[in-house]
Short mmCIF file of C-alpha atoms and ligand atoms in Angstrom, two decimals:
data_model
loop_
_atom_site.label_atom_id
_atom_site.label_comp_id
_atom_site.label_asym_id
_atom_site.label_seq_id
_atom_site.Cartn_x
_atom_site.Cartn_y
_atom_site.Cartn_z
CA UNK A 1 -7.30 4.92 9.96
CA UNK A 2 -9.30 3.30 12.69
CA UNK A 3 -12.07 5.97 12.32
CA UNK A 4 -12.31 5.36 8.56
CA UNK A 5 -12.32 1.59 9.22
CA UNK A 6 -15.19 1.92 11.75
CA UNK A 7 -17.18 4.21 9.47
CA UNK A 8 -16.72 1.96 6.39
CA UNK A 9 -17.57 -1.28 8.23
CA UNK A 10 -20.63 0.31 9.81
CA UNK A 11 -21.89 1.67 6.49
CA UNK A 12 -21.07 -1.55 4.58
CA UNK A 13 -22.88 -3.83 7.07
CA UNK A 14 -25.80 -1.46 7.43
CA UNK A 15 -26.50 -1.29 3.70
CA UNK A 16 -28.62 -3.70 1.70
CA UNK A 17 -27.07 -5.77 0.20
CA UNK A 18 -24.24 -5.81 2.67
CA UNK A 19 -20.64 -5.13 1.59
CA UNK A 20 -17.12 -4.74 3.00
CA UNK A 21 -14.39 -2.69 1.20
CA UNK A 22 -11.60 -4.91 -0.23
CA UNK A 23 -8.85 -2.42 0.84
CA UNK A 24 -9.26 -3.74 4.39
CA UNK A 25 -8.01 -7.19 3.35
CA UNK A 26 -4.46 -5.94 3.83
CA UNK A 27 -3.35 -6.18 7.42
CA UNK A 28 -0.25 -8.19 8.29
CA UNK A 29 -2.08 -11.47 7.94
CA UNK A 30 -3.76 -10.39 4.66
CA UNK A 31 -0.45 -9.22 3.20
CA UNK A 32 1.07 -12.71 3.90
CA UNK A 33 -1.98 -14.45 2.53
CA UNK A 34 -1.91 -12.38 -0.63
CA UNK A 35 1.75 -13.41 -1.30
CA UNK A 36 0.66 -17.05 -0.86
CA UNK A 37 -2.22 -16.49 -3.30
CA UNK A 38 0.24 -14.95 -5.85
CA UNK A 39 2.33 -18.15 -5.75
CA UNK A 40 -0.59 -20.53 -5.80
CA UNK A 41 -1.03 -22.80 -8.80
CA UNK A 42 -4.43 -21.37 -9.72
CA UNK A 43 -3.56 -17.60 -9.50
CA UNK A 44 -2.24 -17.17 -13.03
CA UNK A 45 -2.35 -13.38 -12.92
CA UNK A 46 1.02 -12.89 -11.18
CA UNK A 47 2.85 -15.41 -13.39
CA UNK A 48 1.42 -13.82 -16.52
CA UNK A 49 2.41 -10.28 -15.54
CA UNK A 50 5.80 -11.51 -14.34
CA UNK A 51 6.33 -13.10 -17.77
CA UNK A 52 5.94 -9.59 -19.35
CA UNK A 53 8.30 -7.98 -16.78
CA UNK A 54 10.86 -10.80 -17.16
CA UNK A 55 10.88 -11.35 -20.94
CA UNK A 56 10.02 -7.82 -22.21
CA UNK A 57 11.87 -5.60 -19.75
CA UNK A 58 13.70 -3.65 -22.36
CA UNK A 59 10.49 -3.21 -24.46
CA UNK A 60 8.84 -1.74 -21.32
CA UNK A 61 11.70 0.76 -20.97
CA UNK A 62 11.60 1.57 -24.68
CA UNK A 63 7.76 1.96 -24.70
CA UNK A 64 7.93 4.26 -21.63
CA UNK A 65 10.38 6.44 -23.72
CA UNK A 66 12.66 6.89 -20.78
CA UNK A 67 15.78 8.94 -21.25
CA UNK A 68 19.02 8.11 -19.40
CA UNK A 69 19.94 11.76 -18.83
CA UNK A 70 16.54 12.89 -17.50
CA UNK A 71 15.47 12.30 -13.89
CA UNK A 72 12.03 10.86 -13.41
CA UNK A 73 9.80 9.53 -10.64
CA UNK A 74 8.57 5.95 -10.84
CA UNK A 75 5.45 5.88 -8.64
CA UNK A 76 3.66 2.62 -7.93
CA UNK A 77 0.06 2.51 -6.62
CA UNK A 78 -0.71 -0.49 -4.41
CA UNK A 79 2.85 -1.86 -4.68
CA UNK A 80 2.48 -4.93 -2.53
CA UNK A 81 5.63 -6.95 -2.47
CA UNK A 82 6.95 -5.38 -5.72
CA UNK A 83 7.78 -8.82 -7.18
CA UNK A 84 7.29 -7.75 -10.83
CA UNK A 85 8.42 -4.18 -10.44
CA UNK A 86 11.83 -5.37 -9.15
CA UNK A 87 12.61 -6.74 -12.62
CA UNK A 88 12.14 -3.30 -14.10
CA UNK A 89 13.97 -1.55 -11.21
CA UNK A 90 16.94 -3.85 -11.69
CA UNK A 91 17.18 -3.16 -15.40
CA UNK A 92 16.80 0.62 -14.91
CA UNK A 93 19.38 0.55 -12.13
CA UNK A 94 21.86 -1.59 -14.10
CA UNK A 95 21.60 0.87 -17.01
CA UNK A 96 22.13 3.85 -14.73
CA UNK A 97 18.79 5.60 -15.27
CA UNK A 98 18.22 8.48 -12.87
CA UNK A 99 15.04 7.97 -10.89
CA UNK A 100 13.42 7.54 -7.51
CA UNK A 101 11.00 4.69 -6.79
CA UNK A 102 7.93 5.90 -4.86
CA UNK A 103 5.70 2.96 -3.84
CA UNK A 104 2.29 3.89 -2.33
CA UNK A 105 0.30 1.35 -0.33
CA UNK A 106 -2.39 1.36 2.30
CA UNK A 107 -0.46 -1.35 4.19
CA UNK A 108 2.47 0.01 6.27
CA UNK A 109 3.56 -3.58 6.77
CA UNK A 110 3.79 -4.20 3.00
CA UNK A 111 5.86 -1.00 2.52
CA UNK A 112 8.21 -1.90 5.37
CA UNK A 113 8.86 -5.34 3.83
CA UNK A 114 9.23 -3.84 0.35
CA UNK A 115 11.77 -1.23 1.58
CA UNK A 116 13.77 -3.92 3.34
CA UNK A 117 13.89 -6.22 0.28
CA UNK A 118 14.78 -3.34 -2.16
CA UNK A 119 17.59 -2.08 0.06
CA UNK A 120 18.96 -5.62 0.19
CA UNK A 121 18.44 -6.74 -3.42
CA UNK A 122 18.77 -3.43 -5.24
CA UNK A 123 20.87 -1.15 -3.05
CA UNK A 124 21.44 1.40 -5.83
CA UNK A 125 17.64 2.09 -6.11
CA UNK A 126 16.43 5.10 -4.06
CA UNK A 127 13.07 4.20 -2.52
CA UNK A 128 10.72 6.70 -0.83
CA UNK A 129 7.56 4.96 0.25
CA UNK A 130 4.27 6.62 1.14
CA UNK A 131 1.55 4.99 3.20
CA UNK A 132 -2.06 5.86 2.37
CA UNK A 133 -5.12 5.23 0.26
CA UNK A 134 -4.13 5.83 -3.34
CA UNK A 135 -7.23 7.91 -3.94
CA UNK A 136 -5.93 10.36 -1.34
CA UNK A 137 -2.32 10.28 -2.55
CA UNK A 138 -3.16 11.44 -6.07
CA UNK A 139 -3.24 15.16 -4.98
CA UNK A 140 0.34 15.06 -3.77
CA UNK A 141 1.56 14.09 -7.23
CA UNK A 142 1.10 17.66 -8.27
CA UNK A 143 3.80 18.80 -5.86
CA UNK A 144 6.68 18.23 -8.37
CA UNK A 145 6.82 18.85 -12.06
CA UNK A 146 9.40 16.23 -12.90
CA UNK A 147 8.47 13.51 -15.43
CA UNK A 148 6.45 10.74 -13.86
CA UNK A 149 5.68 7.13 -14.65
CA UNK A 150 2.78 5.69 -12.64
CA UNK A 151 2.64 1.94 -12.33
CA UNK A 152 -0.71 0.40 -11.45
CA UNK A 153 -0.15 -3.33 -11.70
CA UNK A 154 -1.75 -6.68 -10.75
CA UNK A 155 -5.08 -5.66 -12.26
CA UNK A 156 -5.59 -3.56 -9.08
CA UNK A 157 -7.75 -1.25 -11.20
CA UNK A 158 -10.16 -4.21 -11.58
CA UNK A 159 -11.04 -3.88 -7.87
CA UNK A 160 -12.97 -0.71 -8.84
CA UNK A 161 -16.38 -0.52 -10.57
CA UNK A 162 -15.86 0.92 -14.16
CA UNK A 163 -17.32 4.29 -13.25
CA UNK A 164 -14.98 4.73 -10.23
CA UNK A 165 -12.02 3.46 -12.26
CA UNK A 166 -12.72 6.01 -14.92
CA UNK A 167 -13.01 8.82 -12.34
CA UNK A 168 -9.76 7.57 -10.82
CA UNK A 169 -7.90 7.68 -14.11
CA UNK A 170 -9.37 11.09 -14.85
CA UNK A 171 -8.21 12.45 -11.42
CA UNK A 172 -4.80 10.87 -11.93
CA UNK A 173 -4.49 12.61 -15.26
CA UNK A 174 -5.43 15.98 -13.83
CA UNK A 175 -2.57 15.62 -11.32
CA UNK A 176 0.06 14.68 -13.92
CA UNK A 177 1.77 16.63 -16.75
CA UNK A 178 1.90 16.28 -20.49
CA UNK A 179 3.74 13.12 -21.62
CA UNK A 180 3.70 11.51 -18.18
CA UNK A 181 2.73 7.83 -18.43
CA UNK A 182 0.39 5.45 -16.75
CA UNK A 183 1.47 1.85 -16.95
CA UNK A 184 -1.64 -0.21 -16.32
CA UNK A 185 -1.50 -4.02 -15.87
CA UNK A 186 -4.82 -5.71 -16.40
CA UNK A 187 -6.22 -9.25 -16.50
CA UNK A 188 -8.02 -10.11 -19.72
CA UNK A 189 -11.53 -11.62 -20.14
CA UNK A 190 -11.24 -15.33 -20.40
CA UNK A 191 -13.25 -18.48 -19.65
CA UNK A 192 -14.59 -19.40 -16.23
CA UNK A 193 -12.59 -22.61 -16.01
CA UNK A 194 -9.41 -20.49 -15.83
CA UNK A 195 -10.66 -17.46 -13.91
CA UNK A 196 -12.81 -19.04 -11.21
CA UNK A 197 -10.13 -21.26 -9.65
CA UNK A 198 -7.86 -18.22 -9.36
CA UNK A 199 -10.34 -16.93 -6.70
CA UNK A 200 -10.80 -20.31 -5.06
CA UNK A 201 -7.39 -21.95 -4.88
CA UNK A 202 -7.20 -25.55 -3.68
CA UNK A 203 -5.00 -24.70 -0.70
CA UNK A 204 -7.66 -22.32 0.63
CA UNK A 205 -5.56 -19.18 0.72
CA UNK A 206 -8.21 -17.06 -0.97
CA UNK A 207 -10.88 -18.38 1.32
CA UNK A 208 -8.72 -17.46 4.33
CA UNK A 209 -7.91 -14.04 2.78
CA UNK A 210 -11.59 -13.26 2.38
CA UNK A 211 -12.64 -14.51 5.85
CA UNK A 212 -9.72 -12.67 7.45
CA UNK A 213 -11.80 -9.52 7.08
CA UNK A 214 -14.14 -10.91 9.77
CA UNK A 215 -11.13 -11.79 11.99
CA UNK A 216 -9.83 -8.23 11.49
CA UNK A 217 -13.17 -6.73 12.53
CA UNK A 218 -13.20 -9.06 15.64
CA UNK A 219 -9.64 -7.94 16.57
CA UNK A 220 -9.73 -4.27 15.79
CA UNK A 221 -13.38 -3.42 16.50
CA UNK A 222 -14.31 -5.99 19.07
CA UNK A 223 -16.66 -8.00 16.82
CA UNK A 224 -17.96 -11.43 17.69
CA UNK A 225 -18.10 -12.96 14.24
CA UNK A 226 -18.03 -16.78 14.45
CA UNK A 227 -15.88 -17.63 11.44
CA UNK A 228 -17.27 -21.14 11.32
CA UNK A 229 -20.72 -19.65 10.47
CA UNK A 230 -19.46 -17.90 7.30
CA UNK A 231 -18.09 -19.21 4.03
CA UNK A 232 -16.09 -17.75 1.09
CA UNK A 233 -18.01 -17.70 -2.24
CA UNK A 234 -16.42 -16.63 -5.56
CA UNK A 235 -18.57 -15.99 -8.68
CA UNK A 236 -17.61 -15.38 -12.32
CA UNK A 237 -19.50 -15.35 -15.64
CA UNK A 238 -17.37 -14.91 -18.79
CA UNK A 239 -20.26 -12.96 -20.34
CA UNK A 240 -19.83 -10.06 -17.87
CA UNK A 241 -16.10 -10.55 -17.33
CA UNK A 242 -16.32 -9.69 -13.64
CA UNK A 243 -15.20 -11.99 -10.82
CA UNK A 244 -16.92 -11.23 -7.52
CA UNK A 245 -16.07 -12.50 -4.02
CA UNK A 246 -18.63 -12.83 -1.28
CA UNK A 247 -18.81 -13.97 2.34
CA UNK A 248 -21.95 -15.99 2.91
CA UNK A 249 -23.80 -16.44 6.20
CA UNK A 250 -24.31 -20.13 6.87
CA UNK A 251 -27.18 -19.53 9.40
CA UNK A 252 -29.54 -16.91 10.76
CA UNK A 253 -27.34 -15.07 13.21
CA UNK A 254 -26.57 -11.81 15.00
CA UNK A 255 -23.11 -10.25 15.29
CA UNK A 256 -22.26 -7.57 17.87
CA UNK A 257 -19.46 -5.10 17.11
CA UNK A 258 -18.36 -3.51 20.38
CA UNK A 259 -16.65 -0.38 18.96
CA UNK A 260 -19.74 0.40 16.90
CA UNK A 261 -22.04 -0.55 19.78
CA UNK A 262 -24.26 -2.19 17.24
CA UNK A 263 -25.72 -5.58 16.37
CA UNK A 264 -25.94 -6.72 12.74
CA UNK A 265 -28.38 -9.46 11.63
CA UNK A 266 -27.54 -11.99 8.95
CA UNK A 267 -29.97 -14.40 7.29
CA UNK A 268 -28.96 -17.91 6.30
CA UNK A 269 -27.55 -17.63 2.72
CA UNK A 270 -27.18 -13.82 2.91
CA UNK A 271 -24.13 -12.57 0.94
CA UNK A 272 -21.67 -9.88 1.98
CA UNK A 273 -19.98 -8.50 -1.13
CA UNK A 274 -16.25 -8.10 -0.52
CA UNK A 275 -14.43 -7.71 -3.88
CA UNK A 276 -14.88 -7.13 -7.56
CA UNK A 277 -12.04 -8.22 -9.92
CA UNK A 278 -12.96 -6.93 -13.36
CA UNK A 279 -11.40 -8.43 -16.49
CA UNK A 280 -10.69 -6.34 -19.59
CA UNK A 281 -10.28 -6.11 -23.37
CA UNK A 282 -9.23 -3.23 -25.60
CA UNK A 283 -12.78 -1.88 -25.88
CA UNK A 284 -13.31 -1.74 -22.13
CA UNK A 285 -9.97 0.02 -21.64
CA UNK A 286 -10.99 2.55 -24.38
CA UNK A 287 -14.29 3.17 -22.60
CA UNK A 288 -12.49 3.67 -19.25
CA UNK A 289 -10.19 6.39 -20.62
CA UNK A 290 -12.53 8.03 -23.16
CA UNK A 291 -13.26 11.01 -20.89
CA UNK A 292 -9.70 11.32 -19.48
CA UNK A 293 -6.54 12.98 -20.71
CA UNK A 294 -4.91 9.58 -21.51
CA UNK A 295 -4.60 7.66 -24.75
CA UNK A 296 -3.17 4.23 -25.33
CA UNK A 297 0.35 4.50 -26.77
CA UNK A 298 1.20 0.77 -26.68
CA UNK A 299 0.43 -2.56 -25.15
CA UNK A 300 2.49 -5.63 -24.17
CA UNK A 301 1.01 -9.12 -23.47
CA UNK A 302 2.34 -12.34 -21.95
CA UNK A 303 3.03 -15.42 -23.98
CA UNK A 304 -0.39 -16.99 -23.17
CA UNK A 305 -2.32 -13.79 -23.83
CA UNK A 306 -3.83 -13.88 -20.33
CA UNK A 307 -2.66 -10.47 -19.25
CA UNK A 308 -1.81 -7.08 -20.84
CA UNK A 309 0.07 -4.04 -19.72
CA UNK A 310 -1.18 -0.84 -21.40
CA UNK A 311 1.08 2.19 -21.66
CA UNK A 312 -1.13 5.30 -21.54
CA UNK A 313 0.20 8.69 -22.46
CA UNK A 314 -1.06 11.88 -20.73
CA UNK A 315 -1.81 14.48 -23.45
C1 SAM B 401 -3.87 -7.27 -5.07
S1 SAM B 401 -2.49 -6.61 -4.23
C2 SAM B 401 -1.44 -6.35 -5.64
C3 SAM B 401 -0.05 -5.88 -5.31
C4 SAM B 401 0.81 -5.53 -6.52
N1 SAM B 401 0.25 -4.36 -7.27
C5 SAM B 401 0.98 -6.69 -7.46
O1 SAM B 401 0.54 -6.55 -8.62
O2 SAM B 401 1.48 -7.76 -7.07
C6 SAM B 401 -3.11 -5.01 -3.88
C7 SAM B 401 -2.13 -4.08 -3.09
O3 SAM B 401 -2.73 -2.77 -3.12
C8 SAM B 401 -2.83 -2.30 -1.80
N2 SAM B 401 -4.11 -1.54 -1.77
C9 SAM B 401 -5.42 -2.04 -1.93
N3 SAM B 401 -6.31 -1.06 -1.89
C10 SAM B 401 -5.55 0.10 -1.72
C11 SAM B 401 -5.92 1.48 -1.66
N4 SAM B 401 -7.19 1.84 -1.73
N5 SAM B 401 -4.91 2.41 -1.51
C12 SAM B 401 -3.62 2.01 -1.41
N6 SAM B 401 -3.20 0.72 -1.51
C13 SAM B 401 -4.17 -0.22 -1.68
C14 SAM B 401 -2.82 -3.52 -0.93
O4 SAM B 401 -2.32 -3.24 0.36
C15 SAM B 401 -1.94 -4.50 -1.66
O5 SAM B 401 -0.58 -4.31 -1.33
#
């Protein structure tokens, strides 16, 4: 992990324009901050998806065509705290479906907390968590031939550029079997006055979450970033439907990172790109899956039409 972290930080800060991969947001502090973001007034995404999981739980089960007498694996990529998934797990467990829940996350801390809360709240659910980058975990899906449902919620797919997302779904399909399902939760394109505040909440959790990347580099790689000299900057235009987060340098400055034995220069106003959060519509989803083995079998949306969950069938 530390070697990949070093390599990725070095390559991101050496490139022009500079960037840092969003997967490194999630250390213990980042996990806690993300939970705070999810509950913030401005971050509508979690509430909208939770609305679907709370009010349409049985429709989800019906649309996934689950059978009570057939064992299946419920795999979740980037599970986080499992807030929404627990609604589905409870209903499946109450109705005696036979399944294992297999959450995958890059954060060991998030998985540890998730296991603890599932064991407490839903003791009948069998949970087998797997730590790792979900790109790397895809291969291991091939190991069993049992029916699989893959949950990819929270519009996590939107953290990938379209081309990468498409390759990811293609690779996922090639590791699954006929009639396995991908349950994809995505945020929909909407106006900037709703989207932009979601990435700039008034309590400053998103700002802290973004800048925590610098703290993490200081802590784990011996960096000397002065956090006061950097600022969080979100951007979103409805016409491209893509929210972007940056960290902006407030002055001309140099930062030394001990474990890389390297100094990086930043100009005043220079932006470090940290995260893309793509928004979707039916056409964009169709384009993403057009070269993959998936087709849309159904879609559920929340009461405000902010968010959709697509059920994709592997042919
Ligand atoms: C935005 S949170 C969403 C959590 C959850 N899916 C939800 O909807 O509430 C993203 C989660 O994915 C995990 N994650 C991010 N990038 C990842 C990667 N490349 N591989 C595995 N997990 C990743 C993070 O640790 C975090 O728990």
